[in-house]
Tab-separated table of C-alpha atoms in Angstrom:
chain	number	residue	atom	x	y	z
A	54	MET	CA	-11.487	1.836	-8.238
A	55	GLN	CA	-8.295	2.604	-6.355
A	56	ILE	CA	-5.624	-0.046	-6.864
A	57	VAL	CA	-3.636	-0.286	-3.643
A	58	GLY	CA	-1.296	-3.106	-4.629
A	59	GLY	CA	-0.616	-6.045	-6.851
A	60	ALA	CA	1.235	-9.339	-7.039
A	61	HIS	CA	2.382	-11.607	-9.819
A	62	ALA	CA	4.435	-14.779	-9.953
A	63	SER	CA	6.221	-16.571	-12.760
A	64	GLY	CA	4.494	-19.687	-14.063
A	65	LEU	CA	0.938	-18.492	-13.389
A	66	ASP	CA	-1.579	-17.353	-16.007
A	67	HIS	CA	-2.793	-14.431	-13.893
A	68	SER	CA	-1.760	-11.678	-11.504
A	69	VAL	CA	-3.662	-10.325	-8.471
A	70	LEU	CA	-4.843	-6.748	-7.894
A	71	TYR	CA	-5.833	-5.353	-4.479
A	72	LEU	CA	-8.735	-2.948	-5.003
A	73	ARG	CA	-10.845	-0.430	-3.113
A	74	GLU	CA	-13.992	1.121	-4.554
A	75	ALA	CA	-13.780	4.909	-5.036
A	76	GLU	CA	-15.931	7.735	-6.364
A	77	LYS	CA	-15.381	10.229	-9.200
A	78	ARG	CA	-16.069	13.865	-8.261
A	79	PRO	CA	-16.370	15.999	-11.442
A	80	LEU	CA	-14.111	19.063	-11.624
A	81	GLY	CA	-14.910	20.816	-14.907
A	82	GLU	CA	-13.575	18.598	-17.702
A	83	SER	CA	-11.610	16.477	-15.221
A	84	PHE	CA	-12.438	14.737	-11.928
A	85	GLU	CA	-11.132	14.100	-8.441
A	86	THR	CA	-10.825	10.624	-6.925
A	87	VAL	CA	-12.645	10.363	-3.586
A	88	THR	CA	-11.618	7.514	-1.289
A	89	LEU	CA	-14.588	5.626	0.155
A	90	ASP	CA	-14.712	3.813	3.479
A	91	LYS	CA	-14.810	0.456	1.747
A	92	PRO	CA	-12.855	-2.729	2.459
A	93	VAL	CA	-9.964	-3.758	0.237
A	94	CYS	CA	-10.643	-6.830	-1.874
A	95	LYS	CA	-8.524	-8.775	-4.319
A	96	ALA	CA	-9.301	-9.957	-7.845
A	97	ARG	CA	-7.398	-11.971	-10.426
A	98	ILE	CA	-6.342	-10.303	-13.658
A	99	PRO	CA	-5.463	-12.796	-16.439
A	100	ARG	CA	-2.296	-12.105	-18.392
A	101	SER	CA	-4.461	-11.597	-21.479
A	102	SER	CA	-6.504	-8.752	-19.925
A	103	PRO	CA	-5.610	-5.372	-21.459
A	104	VAL	CA	-4.315	-2.422	-19.465
A	105	VAL	CA	-4.802	0.800	-21.443
A	106	GLY	CA	-3.141	4.163	-20.812
A	107	LEU	CA	-4.874	7.541	-20.985
A	108	ASP	CA	-3.469	8.004	-24.505
A	109	GLY	CA	-4.618	4.527	-25.575
A	110	THR	CA	-1.188	2.923	-25.205
A	111	PRO	CA	-1.600	-0.797	-24.336
A	112	SER	CA	0.299	-2.500	-21.534
A	113	THR	CA	0.268	-5.818	-19.668
A	114	PRO	CA	-0.824	-6.672	-16.096
A	115	GLU	CA	2.774	-7.496	-15.103
A	116	ALA	CA	4.126	-4.185	-16.408
A	117	PHE	CA	1.191	-2.333	-14.847
A	118	ILE	CA	1.838	-3.795	-11.381
A	119	GLY	CA	5.511	-2.882	-11.609
A	120	LYS	CA	4.652	0.684	-12.665
A	121	LEU	CA	2.128	1.087	-9.823
A	122	ILE	CA	4.801	0.774	-7.179
A	123	ASP	CA	7.131	3.151	-9.010
A	124	LEU	CA	4.499	5.835	-8.333
A	125	PRO	CA	4.642	7.924	-5.147
A	126	SER	CA	1.784	7.213	-2.719
A	127	GLY	CA	-0.183	10.345	-3.708
A	128	THR	CA	-0.362	9.249	-7.333
A	129	ARG	CA	-1.353	5.712	-6.337
A	130	ASP	CA	-4.422	7.246	-4.664
A	131	GLU	CA	-5.789	8.202	-8.097
A	132	GLY	CA	-8.634	6.135	-9.546
A	133	PHE	CA	-8.847	3.650	-12.400
A	134	ASP	CA	-11.752	2.300	-14.425
A	135	VAL	CA	-11.784	-1.461	-13.887
A	136	ALA	CA	-14.058	-3.908	-15.749
A	137	PHE	CA	-14.944	-7.350	-14.379
A	138	GLY	CA	-16.129	-10.512	-16.113
A	139	ALA	CA	-18.938	-12.805	-14.985
A	140	ASP	CA	-16.405	-14.897	-13.022
A	141	GLY	CA	-15.162	-11.849	-11.102
A	142	ASP	CA	-11.825	-11.656	-12.906
A	143	VAL	CA	-10.590	-8.256	-14.107
A	144	THR	CA	-11.066	-7.988	-17.867
A	145	GLU	CA	-9.692	-4.468	-18.415
A	146	VAL	CA	-7.967	-1.628	-16.542
A	147	LYS	CA	-7.946	1.959	-17.842
A	148	TRP	CA	-5.589	4.651	-16.552
A	149	LEU	CA	-7.558	7.874	-16.084
A	150	PHE	CA	-4.668	10.280	-15.555
A	151	VAL	CA	-1.324	11.118	-17.129
A	152	LEU	CA	1.342	9.140	-15.322
A	153	GLY	CA	2.956	11.318	-12.651
A	154	THR	CA	1.112	14.530	-13.494
A	155	PRO	CA	-1.610	14.746	-10.783
A	156	SER	CA	0.707	14.355	-7.804
A	157	ALA	CA	3.398	16.522	-9.365
A	158	GLU	CA	0.949	19.379	-9.697
A	159	LYS	CA	-0.230	18.980	-6.094
A	160	ALA	CA	3.359	18.944	-4.846
A	161	GLY	CA	4.494	21.772	-7.107
A	162	GLY	CA	7.196	19.557	-8.647
A	163	SER	CA	7.950	18.354	-12.123
A	164	SER	CA	5.967	15.474	-13.565
A	165	SER	CA	9.063	13.762	-14.983
A	166	ALA	CA	10.538	13.355	-11.492
A	167	MET	CA	7.424	11.527	-10.311
A	168	THR	CA	7.991	8.591	-12.676
A	169	GLU	CA	11.635	7.940	-11.791
A	170	PRO	CA	12.227	4.684	-9.851
A	171	PHE	CA	13.175	4.932	-6.190
A	172	ALA	CA	16.784	4.351	-5.102
A	173	ARG	CA	17.757	1.230	-3.167
A	174	CYS	CA	17.712	1.541	0.619
A	175	THR	CA	21.230	1.898	2.021
A	176	TRP	CA	20.680	0.231	5.399
A	177	ARG	CA	22.895	-2.843	4.980
A	178	GLY	CA	23.193	-4.850	8.193
A	179	GLN	CA	20.955	-2.432	10.119
A	180	LYS	CA	17.598	-2.472	11.890
A	181	LYS	CA	15.327	0.462	11.016
A	182	PHE	CA	11.906	1.749	12.054
A	183	VAL	CA	10.100	2.434	8.769
A	184	GLN	CA	6.735	2.997	7.148
A	185	VAL	CA	5.789	0.572	4.355
A	186	LEU	CA	4.353	2.683	1.516
A	187	GLY	CA	3.894	-0.057	-1.071
A	188	TRP	CA	5.128	-3.331	-2.477
A	189	VAL	CA	5.385	-5.498	-5.561
A	190	ARG	CA	5.522	-9.258	-5.357
A	191	ALA	CA	7.076	-11.303	-8.167
A	192	GLY	CA	7.954	-14.976	-7.731
A	193	ASP	CA	10.573	-15.612	-5.041
A	194	GLU	CA	11.374	-11.948	-4.489
A	195	SER	CA	9.233	-8.993	-3.466
A	196	VAL	CA	10.085	-5.295	-3.273
A	197	LEU	CA	9.079	-3.072	-0.345
A	198	TYR	CA	8.923	0.702	-0.695
A	199	LEU	CA	9.981	2.219	2.623
A	200	ARG	CA	10.378	5.552	4.376
A	201	GLU	CA	12.283	5.961	7.629
A	202	ALA	CA	10.123	7.060	10.592
A	203	ARG	CA	10.523	7.793	14.302
A	204	LYS	CA	8.937	6.253	17.401
A	205	GLU	CA	7.465	8.748	19.845
A	206	HIS	CA	6.919	6.862	23.089
A	207	LEU	CA	3.570	7.304	24.870
A	208	GLY	CA	3.786	5.411	28.157
A	209	GLU	CA	3.907	1.700	27.319
A	210	SER	CA	2.979	2.349	23.694
A	211	PHE	CA	4.253	4.674	20.969
A	212	GLU	CA	3.147	6.810	18.056
A	213	THR	CA	4.682	6.691	14.571
A	214	VAL	CA	6.045	10.061	13.476
A	215	SER	CA	6.572	10.555	9.734
A	216	LEU	CA	9.927	12.016	8.733
A	217	GLU	CA	10.712	14.115	5.673
A	218	GLN	CA	12.864	11.356	4.242
A	219	PRO	CA	13.030	10.020	0.671
A	220	THR	CA	11.307	6.761	-0.213
A	221	CYS	CA	13.640	3.864	-1.045
A	222	GLN	CA	13.173	0.280	-2.193
A	223	ALA	CA	14.455	-2.975	-0.710
A	224	ALA	CA	14.175	-6.567	-1.887
A	225	MET	CA	12.461	-9.158	0.333
A	226	ARG	CA	12.774	-12.893	-0.374
A	227	THR	CA	10.317	-15.638	0.547
A	228	THR	CA	12.717	-16.686	3.341
A	229	VAL	CA	12.070	-13.411	5.224
A	230	ARG	CA	11.083	-13.841	8.886
A	231	ILE	CA	7.775	-12.176	9.799
A	232	HIS	CA	6.694	-11.571	13.403
A	233	ARG	CA	3.423	-10.120	14.642
A	234	LEU	CA	2.812	-8.175	17.847
A	235	GLY	CA	4.021	-10.233	20.796
A	236	ASN	CA	6.718	-11.889	18.627
A	237	ARG	CA	4.222	-14.346	17.138
A	238	PRO	CA	5.534	-15.839	13.861
A	239	SER	CA	3.646	-15.023	10.661
A	240	THR	CA	4.060	-15.548	6.909
A	241	LEU	CA	4.916	-13.434	3.892
A	242	ASN	CA	1.482	-14.158	2.376
A	243	ASP	CA	-0.227	-12.813	5.503
A	244	LEU	CA	2.002	-9.733	5.508
A	245	ILE	CA	1.164	-8.901	1.872
A	246	ASP	CA	-2.577	-9.490	2.395
A	247	ASP	CA	-2.628	-7.387	5.574
A	248	LEU	CA	-0.651	-4.535	4.010
A	249	ALA	CA	-3.263	-4.365	1.245
A	250	ALA	CA	-6.156	-4.409	3.708
A	251	LEU	CA	-4.880	-1.698	6.054
A	252	ASN	CA	-6.827	1.547	6.092
A	253	ASN	CA	-5.171	4.900	5.353
A	254	ARG	CA	-4.318	5.588	8.992
A	255	SER	CA	-2.756	2.193	9.586
A	256	LYS	CA	-0.614	2.524	6.468
A	257	LYS	CA	1.209	5.286	8.355
A	258	GLU	CA	2.107	3.010	11.254
A	259	GLY	CA	5.689	1.837	11.609
A	260	PHE	CA	7.446	-1.520	11.403
A	261	ASP	CA	10.813	-2.683	12.701
A	262	VAL	CA	12.677	-3.971	9.649
A	263	THR	CA	16.080	-5.714	9.699
A	264	PHE	CA	18.386	-5.741	6.662
A	265	ASP	CA	21.129	-8.267	5.910
A	266	GLY	CA	24.598	-7.445	4.605
A	267	ASP	CA	23.479	-6.899	1.001
A	268	GLY	CA	20.534	-4.673	1.967
A	269	THR	CA	17.823	-7.321	1.567
A	270	VAL	CA	15.001	-7.348	4.144
A	271	SER	CA	15.619	-10.340	6.399
A	272	GLU	CA	13.067	-9.721	9.174
A	273	VAL	CA	9.879	-7.681	9.704
A	274	HIS	CA	8.264	-7.029	13.098
A	275	TRP	CA	4.652	-5.821	13.244
A	276	LEU	CA	4.316	-3.379	16.127
A	277	PHE	CA	0.528	-2.954	16.116
A	278	ILE	CA	-2.659	-4.907	15.477
A	279	PRO	CA	-3.613	-4.467	11.791
A	280	SER	CA	-7.047	-2.928	11.145
A	281	LYS	CA	-8.885	-4.459	8.227
């Protein structure tokens, strides 16, 4: 499975994982993760379910979800072995790669740099056009992982152009204002669900995001119709 996102909240006995089925393609003693044209689904993972690293190191669902978003998008595309119980809940997650190594090798960088957390976005009091690369949701505050992008106008529409900019993180509270295309109001729950369900192409689309004076996301405008 590819795990495209996760959410957890204080006071609950479980977290939620957003999953997409994938395929293992053997490469000698290793393998390559092949993305399949499958829909994203979500499954509960009880706090008691083990998450096990490649070296056998145990972790927890909450720590695992936090670590997922610290990974650059290329590493998050790697696959995991996920076991399910009879009730559909996740009973175990196994990491199948060394944290940070696969993407570092592809990019020609160092693996240690791939596990460092992203810096906070520095767009206090500004409105920016950005791509949303990932998120973590925890209680009353979520974190969005963003990269600045550019609008290339095409008649009455536009195309999102990726920029060679660093990824940064910004907090987003439950009071954030969400608007869909046509300025229709939406909710944070819908935004999180739709972000998880978007296909690879739509993940590259841009959003207008407004930041308040302390750099927290105060408003998000969808600029396209999400494809699920």
